Coordinates of C-alpha atoms and ligand atoms in Angstrom, one line a residue:
M330 CA 28.8 9.8 -40.8
S331 CA 25.8 11.9 -40.2
T332 CA 25.4 13.9 -37.0
P333 CA 24.8 11.5 -34.1
K334 CA 21.3 11.6 -32.4
I335 CA 21.4 11.5 -28.6
L336 CA 17.9 11.0 -27.2
I337 CA 17.4 11.5 -23.4
L338 CA 14.2 10.2 -21.9
G339 CA 13.2 11.9 -18.7
G340 CA 14.1 15.3 -17.3
G341 CA 14.7 14.4 -13.7
Y342 CA 18.0 14.6 -11.9
G343 CA 19.8 12.0 -14.1
G344 CA 18.4 13.0 -17.5
L345 CA 18.6 16.8 -17.0
M346 CA 22.1 16.6 -15.6
T347 CA 23.2 14.6 -18.7
A348 CA 21.6 17.3 -20.9
V349 CA 23.3 20.1 -19.0
R350 CA 26.7 18.5 -19.2
L351 CA 26.2 17.9 -23.0
Q352 CA 25.2 21.5 -23.6
K353 CA 28.2 22.9 -21.8
Q354 CA 30.7 20.9 -23.8
L355 CA 29.3 20.2 -27.3
N356 CA 29.8 22.6 -30.1
H357 CA 26.9 23.4 -32.5
N358 CA 26.2 20.5 -34.9
E359 CA 28.4 18.0 -33.1
A360 CA 25.3 16.1 -32.1
E361 CA 21.5 16.3 -32.3
V362 CA 20.5 16.2 -28.7
T363 CA 16.8 15.8 -27.7
L364 CA 15.4 15.7 -24.2
V365 CA 11.8 14.3 -23.8
N366 CA 9.9 14.8 -20.5
K367 CA 6.3 14.3 -19.5
H368 CA 6.0 17.9 -18.3
D369 CA 7.6 21.2 -19.5
Y370 CA 9.0 21.5 -16.0
H371 CA 11.6 19.7 -13.9
Y372 CA 10.5 19.0 -10.4
F373 CA 12.7 18.5 -7.4
T374 CA 11.7 15.0 -6.3
T375 CA 13.8 15.3 -3.2
W376 CA 11.6 18.1 -1.9
L377 CA 8.2 16.5 -2.7
H378 CA 7.4 15.5 0.9
E379 CA 7.0 19.2 1.7
P380 CA 4.3 20.1 -0.9
A381 CA 2.7 16.7 -0.1
A382 CA 2.1 17.8 3.5
G383 CA 1.3 21.3 2.5
T384 CA 4.3 23.0 4.2
K385 CA 5.7 24.3 0.8
D386 CA 4.0 25.6 -2.3
P387 CA 4.4 23.0 -5.2
E388 CA 5.2 25.9 -7.5
K389 CA 8.5 26.4 -5.5
C390 CA 9.5 22.8 -6.2
R391 CA 9.6 23.0 -10.0
V392 CA 11.3 24.9 -12.8
D393 CA 10.7 25.3 -16.5
I394 CA 13.0 23.0 -18.3
E395 CA 13.6 25.5 -21.1
S396 CA 14.9 28.0 -18.6
I397 CA 17.7 25.6 -17.9
L398 CA 18.4 24.3 -21.4
D399 CA 20.1 26.1 -24.2
T400 CA 17.5 25.3 -26.8
N401 CA 20.0 26.1 -29.6
K402 CA 21.9 23.1 -28.5
I403 CA 19.3 20.8 -26.9
K404 CA 15.9 20.3 -28.4
F405 CA 13.2 19.9 -25.8
V406 CA 10.1 17.7 -26.5
K407 CA 7.2 17.7 -24.0
G408 CA 5.8 14.2 -24.3
T409 CA 5.1 11.0 -22.5
V410 CA 7.2 8.0 -23.5
S411 CA 5.1 4.9 -23.9
E412 CA 7.6 2.4 -25.4
I413 CA 11.2 1.9 -26.3
K414 CA 11.8 -0.2 -29.5
R415 CA 15.4 -1.4 -29.2
E416 CA 15.5 -3.1 -32.6
Q417 CA 14.3 0.0 -34.4
K418 CA 16.3 2.3 -32.2
T419 CA 13.3 4.5 -31.5
A420 CA 11.3 5.7 -28.5
V421 CA 7.5 6.0 -29.0
L422 CA 5.5 8.8 -27.4
D423 CA 1.8 8.4 -26.4
S424 CA 1.0 10.9 -29.2
G425 CA 2.3 8.2 -31.6
E426 CA 5.4 10.3 -32.5
Q427 CA 8.5 8.1 -32.9
L428 CA 12.0 9.5 -32.0
A429 CA 15.0 7.9 -33.5
Y430 CA 18.4 7.6 -31.7
D431 CA 22.0 6.6 -32.1
Y432 CA 22.5 6.9 -28.4
L433 CA 19.7 6.5 -25.9
V434 CA 19.8 7.8 -22.3
I435 CA 17.0 6.4 -20.1
G436 CA 16.3 8.6 -17.0
L437 CA 12.6 7.9 -16.4
G438 CA 12.9 7.6 -12.6
S439 CA 10.9 5.2 -10.5
E440 CA 7.5 4.0 -9.6
P441 CA 6.1 2.9 -6.3
E442 CA 7.0 -0.7 -5.4
T443 CA 3.8 -2.3 -4.0
F444 CA 5.1 -5.9 -3.7
G445 CA 1.7 -7.1 -4.9
I446 CA 0.0 -5.9 -1.7
Q447 CA -3.7 -5.9 -2.3
G448 CA -5.4 -2.6 -2.7
L449 CA -2.4 -0.3 -2.5
K450 CA -2.5 0.7 -6.2
E451 CA -6.2 1.5 -5.9
H452 CA -6.5 3.1 -2.5
A453 CA -3.1 4.6 -1.4
Y454 CA -1.5 7.8 -2.4
S455 CA 2.2 8.1 -3.3
I456 CA 4.7 10.9 -3.4
R457 CA 6.1 10.8 -6.9
S458 CA 5.3 14.0 -8.9
I459 CA 4.0 17.5 -8.6
N460 CA 0.5 16.3 -9.5
S461 CA 0.5 13.5 -7.0
V462 CA 1.6 15.7 -4.2
R463 CA -1.0 18.3 -5.0
E464 CA -3.6 15.6 -4.7
I465 CA -2.3 14.5 -1.3
R466 CA -2.3 18.0 0.0
E467 CA -5.8 18.8 -1.2
H468 CA -7.1 15.5 0.1
I469 CA -5.7 16.2 3.6
E470 CA -7.3 19.6 3.7
Y471 CA -10.6 18.1 2.5
C472 CA -10.4 15.5 5.4
F473 CA -10.0 18.3 7.9
A474 CA -12.9 20.2 6.4
K475 CA -15.1 17.2 6.3
F476 CA -14.3 16.2 9.9
K477 CA -15.9 19.5 11.1
N478 CA -19.3 18.2 10.1
E479 CA -19.0 14.4 10.3
R480 CA -16.7 13.9 13.3
R481 CA -15.6 10.5 11.9
P482 CA -12.1 9.7 13.5
E483 CA -10.8 8.0 10.3
L484 CA -11.0 11.4 8.6
L485 CA -8.1 12.6 10.8
T486 CA -6.2 9.3 11.0
F487 CA -3.3 9.4 8.6
I488 CA -1.4 6.3 7.7
V489 CA 2.1 6.4 6.2
G490 CA 3.2 2.9 5.1
G491 CA 6.9 2.4 5.2
A492 CA 9.4 4.2 7.5
G493 CA 12.3 4.6 5.1
F494 CA 13.6 8.1 4.4
T495 CA 10.5 9.1 2.3
G496 CA 8.1 8.0 5.1
I497 CA 10.1 9.7 7.8
E498 CA 10.5 13.0 5.9
F499 CA 6.8 13.1 5.1
V500 CA 5.6 12.4 8.7
G501 CA 8.0 15.1 9.8
E502 CA 6.3 17.6 7.5
L503 CA 2.8 16.4 8.2
S504 CA 3.3 16.7 12.0
D505 CA 4.3 20.4 11.4
R506 CA 1.3 21.0 9.2
V507 CA -1.3 19.5 11.6
P508 CA -1.2 22.4 14.1
E509 CA -1.8 24.9 11.2
L510 CA -4.7 22.9 9.9
C511 CA -6.2 22.4 13.4
A512 CA -6.1 26.2 13.9
E513 CA -7.6 26.8 10.4
F514 CA -10.5 24.4 10.9
D515 CA -11.0 24.9 14.7
I516 CA -10.2 21.3 15.5
E517 CA -8.7 20.1 18.7
P518 CA -5.3 18.6 17.8
S519 CA -5.9 15.4 19.9
N520 CA -8.3 14.3 17.2
V521 CA -5.5 13.8 14.8
K522 CA -3.5 10.6 14.6
I523 CA -0.4 10.0 12.4
Y524 CA 0.8 6.4 12.1
N525 CA 4.1 5.5 10.4
I526 CA 4.0 1.7 9.9
E527 CA 7.1 -0.3 9.2
A528 CA 7.6 -3.9 8.3
A529 CA 11.2 -4.1 9.5
P530 CA 12.1 -4.3 13.2
T531 CA 13.3 -0.6 13.1
V532 CA 12.4 2.5 11.3
L533 CA 15.1 3.6 8.7
P534 CA 16.4 0.0 8.5
G535 CA 20.2 -0.2 8.1
F536 CA 20.7 3.4 9.3
D537 CA 22.8 4.5 12.3
P538 CA 20.9 3.4 15.5
D539 CA 21.7 6.7 17.4
L540 CA 20.2 8.7 14.6
V541 CA 17.2 6.4 14.3
N542 CA 16.5 6.8 18.0
Y543 CA 16.9 10.6 17.7
A544 CA 14.4 10.7 14.8
M545 CA 11.9 8.5 16.6
D546 CA 12.1 10.7 19.6
V547 CA 11.7 14.0 17.7
L548 CA 8.8 12.6 15.6
G549 CA 7.2 10.9 18.6
R550 CA 7.1 14.3 20.4
K551 CA 5.5 15.8 17.4
G552 CA 2.7 13.3 17.5
V553 CA 3.8 10.5 15.2
T554 CA 3.0 6.9 16.4
F555 CA 5.4 4.3 15.0
K556 CA 4.4 0.7 14.5
I557 CA 7.4 -1.4 13.7
S558 CA 7.8 -5.1 12.8
T559 CA 4.2 -4.6 11.4
P560 CA 3.9 -5.2 7.6
I561 CA 0.9 -3.7 5.9
K562 CA -0.9 -6.7 4.4
E563 CA -3.8 -5.0 2.6
C564 CA -5.1 -1.6 1.8
T565 CA -8.9 -1.1 1.5
P566 CA -11.1 1.9 0.9
E567 CA -11.5 2.0 4.7
G568 CA -7.8 1.9 5.7
V569 CA -5.2 -0.8 6.2
V570 CA -5.0 -4.4 7.5
L571 CA -1.8 -5.3 9.2
A572 CA 0.0 -8.7 9.1
D573 CA -1.0 -9.3 12.7
G574 CA -4.7 -8.9 11.7
E575 CA -5.2 -5.4 13.2
E576 CA -7.2 -3.1 11.1
I577 CA -6.7 0.7 11.2
K578 CA -9.5 2.8 9.7
S579 CA -8.2 5.8 7.8
S580 CA -9.3 8.0 4.9
T581 CA -5.7 8.7 4.0
V582 CA -3.0 6.1 3.3
V583 CA 0.2 7.3 1.8
W584 CA 2.5 4.5 0.6
T585 CA 6.2 5.1 1.1
G586 CA 7.2 1.4 1.1
G587 CA 9.8 1.6 -1.6
V588 CA 10.4 2.1 -5.3
R589 CA 11.2 0.2 -8.5
G590 CA 12.5 1.3 -11.9
N591 CA 10.0 2.7 -14.4
S592 CA 8.1 -0.1 -16.0
I593 CA 8.9 1.2 -19.6
I594 CA 12.4 -0.3 -19.1
E595 CA 11.1 -3.7 -18.2
N596 CA 8.6 -3.6 -21.0
A597 CA 11.4 -2.8 -23.5
G598 CA 12.8 -6.3 -22.7
F599 CA 15.8 -5.3 -20.6
E600 CA 16.6 -7.7 -17.8
T601 CA 15.7 -6.0 -14.5
M602 CA 15.7 -6.5 -10.8
R603 CA 12.8 -4.6 -9.2
G604 CA 12.6 -2.7 -12.5
R605 CA 16.2 -1.6 -12.4
V606 CA 18.9 -2.7 -14.9
K607 CA 22.3 -3.8 -13.6
V608 CA 24.4 -1.4 -15.8
D609 CA 28.1 -1.8 -16.6
P610 CA 30.7 0.7 -15.3
Y611 CA 29.9 3.0 -18.2
L612 CA 26.1 2.9 -17.4
H613 CA 25.3 0.8 -20.5
A614 CA 22.5 -1.7 -20.4
P615 CA 24.4 -5.0 -20.7
G616 CA 24.8 -5.9 -24.4
H617 CA 23.8 -2.5 -25.7
D618 CA 26.6 -0.1 -26.5
D619 CA 24.0 2.5 -27.6
V620 CA 21.7 2.5 -24.5
F621 CA 22.6 4.1 -21.2
I622 CA 20.6 4.3 -17.9
V623 CA 20.9 6.9 -15.3
G624 CA 19.1 7.4 -11.9
D625 CA 16.6 5.2 -10.3
G626 CA 16.4 2.8 -13.3
A627 CA 20.1 1.9 -13.0
L628 CA 21.3 -0.7 -10.5
I629 CA 24.9 -0.5 -9.4
I630 CA 26.6 -2.6 -6.8
N631 CA 28.5 -1.4 -3.8
E632 CA 31.4 -3.9 -4.0
E633 CA 32.3 -3.2 -0.3
I634 CA 29.1 -4.8 1.0
N635 CA 28.1 -6.6 -2.2
R636 CA 24.7 -4.9 -2.2
P637 CA 23.0 -2.4 -4.6
Y638 CA 23.4 1.3 -3.8
P639 CA 20.1 2.8 -2.8
P640 CA 18.6 4.9 -5.6
T641 CA 19.2 8.5 -4.8
A642 CA 19.3 11.9 -6.4
Q643 CA 22.9 12.2 -5.3
I644 CA 23.9 9.2 -7.5
A645 CA 21.6 10.2 -10.4
I646 CA 23.3 13.6 -10.6
Q647 CA 26.7 12.1 -10.6
Q648 CA 25.7 9.6 -13.2
G649 CA 24.4 12.4 -15.4
E650 CA 27.8 14.2 -15.1
N651 CA 29.7 11.1 -15.9
L652 CA 27.5 10.1 -18.8
G653 CA 27.5 13.6 -20.3
D654 CA 31.3 13.5 -20.5
N655 CA 31.3 10.1 -21.9
L656 CA 28.8 10.9 -24.6
V657 CA 30.9 13.9 -25.6
A658 CA 33.9 11.6 -25.9
L659 CA 31.9 9.2 -28.0
V660 CA 30.5 11.7 -30.5
R661 CA 34.1 13.0 -31.0
G662 CA 35.1 9.5 -31.9
G663 CA 36.9 8.7 -28.6
S664 CA 36.9 5.1 -27.3
E665 CA 38.2 5.7 -23.8
L666 CA 35.2 6.1 -21.5
K667 CA 35.4 7.0 -17.8
P668 CA 33.9 4.4 -15.6
F669 CA 31.2 5.7 -13.2
V670 CA 32.4 5.7 -9.5
P671 CA 29.9 7.1 -7.0
S672 CA 31.3 9.6 -4.5
L673 CA 29.0 9.5 -1.6
K674 CA 29.0 12.6 0.6
G675 CA 26.6 11.2 3.2
T676 CA 22.9 11.1 3.9
V677 CA 20.8 13.8 5.6
A678 CA 17.0 13.4 6.2
S679 CA 14.7 16.1 7.3
L680 CA 12.3 15.6 10.3
G681 CA 10.3 18.8 9.6
K682 CA 11.1 22.4 10.5
N683 CA 14.6 22.9 11.8
E684 CA 15.0 19.2 12.7
A685 CA 17.0 16.6 10.8
I686 CA 19.5 13.7 11.1
G687 CA 22.5 12.9 9.0
L688 CA 25.7 11.0 8.5
V689 CA 28.3 13.1 6.7
G690 CA 31.3 11.0 6.1
D691 CA 31.2 9.1 9.4
K692 CA 30.2 12.2 11.4
K693 CA 26.7 12.1 13.0
I694 CA 24.7 15.3 12.9
Y695 CA 21.4 16.2 14.5
G696 CA 18.8 18.9 15.0
S697 CA 19.3 22.4 13.6
T698 CA 22.9 21.6 12.4
A699 CA 21.6 18.7 10.3
A700 CA 18.6 20.9 9.1
L701 CA 21.0 23.5 7.9
M702 CA 23.1 20.8 6.1
K703 CA 20.0 19.6 4.4
K704 CA 19.3 23.1 3.0
I705 CA 22.9 23.3 1.8
I706 CA 22.5 19.9 0.0
D707 CA 19.2 21.0 -1.6
N708 CA 20.7 24.3 -2.7
R709 CA 23.8 22.5 -4.1
S710 CA 21.6 20.3 -6.3
L711 CA 20.0 23.5 -7.7
F712 CA 23.4 24.8 -8.4
L713 CA 24.6 21.7 -10.2
L714 CA 21.5 21.6 -12.4
G715 CA 20.9 25.3 -13.2
G716 CA 23.9 27.3 -11.8
L717 CA 23.4 30.5 -9.8
P718 CA 20.2 31.6 -11.7
L719 CA 18.4 28.5 -10.5
V720 CA 19.7 28.9 -6.9
M721 CA 18.5 32.6 -7.0
K722 CA 15.0 31.5 -8.1
K723 CA 14.5 28.5 -5.8
V724 CA 16.9 28.9 -2.9
K725 CA 16.0 27.2 0.4
L726 CA 16.7 29.6 3.2
Ligands
LIG967 P1 13.4 11.7 -11.2 O1 14.2 12.8 -10.7 O2 12.3 11.1 -10.5 O3 12.9 12.1 -12.7 C1 12.2 11.3 -13.6 C2 11.7 12.2 -14.7 O4 11.2 11.4 -15.7 C3 10.6 13.1 -14.2 O5 10.8 14.4 -14.8 C4 9.3 12.5 -14.8 O6 8.3 13.4 -15.1 C5 9.9 11.9 -16.1 N1 9.1 10.8 -16.6 C6 8.7 9.7 -16.0 N2 8.0 8.9 -16.8 C7 8.0 9.5 -18.0 C8 7.5 9.1 -19.3 N3 6.8 8.0 -19.5 N4 7.7 10.0 -20.3 C9 8.4 11.1 -20.1 N5 8.9 11.5 -19.0 C10 8.7 10.7 -17.9 N6 17.7 11.3 -2.9 C11 18.7 12.0 -2.4 O7 19.9 11.8 -2.9 N7 18.7 12.8 -1.3 C12 17.4 13.2 -0.8 O8 17.4 14.0 0.1 C13 16.3 12.6 -1.3 N8 15.1 12.9 -0.8 C14 13.9 12.3 -1.4 C15 12.7 12.7 -0.9 C16 11.5 12.2 -1.5 C17 10.2 12.7 -0.9 C18 11.6 11.2 -2.5 C19 10.4 10.6 -3.1 C20 12.8 10.8 -3.0 C21 14.0 11.4 -2.4 N9 15.3 11.0 -2.9 C22 16.4 11.6 -2.4 C23 15.5 10.0 -4.0 C24 15.6 10.8 -5.3 O9 14.5 11.8 -5.4 C25 15.6 9.9 -6.5 O10 16.5 8.9 -6.4 C26 15.9 10.7 -7.8 O11 14.8 11.6 -8.0 C27 16.1 9.8 -9.0 O12 16.4 10.7 -10.1 P2 15.9 10.2 -11.6 O13 16.6 11.1 -12.5 O14 16.1 8.7 -11.7 O15 14.4 10.4 -11.6
LIG968 P1 12.9 2.6 1.0 O1 12.9 1.3 0.2 O2 14.2 3.1 1.4 O3 12.0 2.4 2.3 C1 10.8 1.7 2.3 C2 10.4 1.2 3.7 O4 9.1 0.6 3.6 C3 11.4 0.2 4.2 O5 11.8 0.5 5.5 C4 10.6 -1.1 4.2 O6 11.0 -2.0 5.2 C5 9.2 -0.6 4.4 N1 8.1 -1.5 3.9 C6 8.2 -2.3 2.8 N2 7.1 -3.0 2.7 C7 6.3 -2.7 3.8 C8 5.0 -3.2 4.3 N3 4.3 -4.0 3.6 N4 4.5 -2.6 5.4 C9 5.2 -1.6 6.1 N5 6.5 -1.2 5.7 C10 7.0 -1.7 4.6 O7 12.0 3.6 0.1 P2 11.9 5.2 0.3 O8 11.9 5.6 1.7 O9 10.8 5.6 -0.6 O10 13.3 5.7 -0.4 C11 13.5 5.4 -1.8 C12 14.9 5.9 -2.1 O11 15.0 7.3 -2.0 C13 16.0 5.3 -1.2 O12 17.1 4.9 -1.9 C14 16.3 6.4 -0.2 O13 17.6 6.3 0.3 C15 16.1 7.6 -1.1 N6 15.6 8.8 -0.2 C16 16.6 9.5 0.3 C17 16.2 10.5 1.2 C18 17.3 11.3 1.8 O14 18.5 11.1 1.6 N7 17.0 12.3 2.7 C19 14.9 10.8 1.4 C20 13.9 10.1 0.8 C21 14.3 9.0 -0.1

C-alpha cells in the first residue's frame, strides 16, 4: 500500500493538536500529513475577547504555525478550504487546488449562530478571528474619536448580545478598557454605556448561581448594565430591537449569542445539528471510517445529563490528542482504537483584570484566585500545543 495521506483541515486547537501529536510519534515516511489553515498563524481563540476590547495586542494572541510544526514531517499549506468532496476524497481550496486524502480530519472551528435574527449578519460584529477582533477594536476607538465632535450618545453605547461566557468575558475587558479610552479622548466616563443583553432568565445560563451573582456584581460595579429575559429580535444599522419592543440605539453591536459548526461540514452533506456532527466514540463522522471531526464541529453527548458537551478548547485539545494517537495506530495497521472520553477539569471565566469566576472540580473560585487559575489554564494550553518554547514566547503573567 502506498504511504497513507492524512489531511487536516484547520489549524485551531483541535487540528493543530492532532498534527502535533502525529509529528511526535510518526517516523519519516510512515504517512504524508498535510495541515491546511486559512492563515499562516494559529490564533488563541480563547484569548480573543482581550484584543477585541483592546486590552491586549492581537500580535500576542497568535503564533506562526511553522514555528510549531516539524515541516519535515508535516506539510503546511496556507489556504482556505471551500469544499469537501466526500466521494472523491478530496478537499478543495478557494485557489482551486484539490488535496486528496486517505484520512480526513476536520477542525474548521465554528461560526456565529444568528438563529435567523434579522440584521445580525449585516450589522453586528463577532469575536471569531484575529482580523475580526482588530476590526472591533478599531471601531471602538473610532467611536470614541467621533464622539468628541458629534456628541451622539449611540457612539458610546456598546451592546453585547448574549451573556454566555464569551459575552461575559468581553464585557469584562471592555469595562477595563473604557477608562483608558476616556482618558485618551478626554471624555467623561458617564457618557459610556455597556449593555449585556441576554434572552435567558439569567446570565451564564446553567452555571452555578453563586458564581453568576458574583460575576454580575463585579461587572455591574465596572459599569455593565445587564438586561436579562430580553431576547434581541432585530439588529439594524441604528442598534437593536428587543423582543419587548424596546429599541436601543448603538453604533456597536457585538454578537456573542452562540456558535454553530463551520458551514463547510454541512455543505459537504454530513448530517448536522447546529452545524455539528454527532461523532462516534472514535470521532468518526457516522458511516465514514476515513473522516474524523475535532473541536467545535464535533458534537458529543454527556451521557450523565443526556445533553451535548459545550464546544470548548479544552475538549478540542483532548480530541486532537486522542485522534493523533488513533491515526498513528491506523497507519501502522492497528485496528484497536481508543475511544474519546473527555476529562473535564472545570470552567474558569475572566471578568477583566484580576477578576474571574470558576468551578474547578466542584470547588468554586472567585476574584484574584480564579484570575490566577485562568492564566495557568491559558499557559497550559500553550504548553500542550507548542511546549516550553511557545510558553516562553506567549506566556500570560
Ligand atoms: P478554532 O480553534 O476556532 O480553530 C479553527 C481554525 O480553522 C482556525 O485556525 C481558522 O482560521 C481555521 N479555518 C476556519 N475556516 C477555515 C477554512 N475555510 N479554511 C481553512 N482554515 C479555516 N474554550 C475553553 O475551553 N476555555 C476558554 O476559556 C474559552 N474561552 C473562549 C473565549 C472566547 C472569546 C471564545 C470566542 C471562545 C472561547 N472558548 C473557550 C471556546 C474555544 O475557543 C473553542 O471551543 C475552540 O477554539 C474550538 O477549537 P477548534 O479547533 O474547533 O476551532
Ligand atoms: P453560548 O451559547 O454559551 O452563549 C450564548 C448566550 O446568548 C446564551 O446565554 C443565550 O441564551 C444567549 N442568546 C441567544 N440568543 C439570544 C438573543 N436573541 N438575545 C439575547 N441573548 C441571546 O455561546 P458563547 O458564550 O459564545 O460560548 C461558545 C462556547 O465557547 C461555549 O461552549 C462556551 O462554554 C465556550 N466558552 C468558554 C469560555 C470559558 O470557559 N472561559 C469562554 C468563552 C466561551
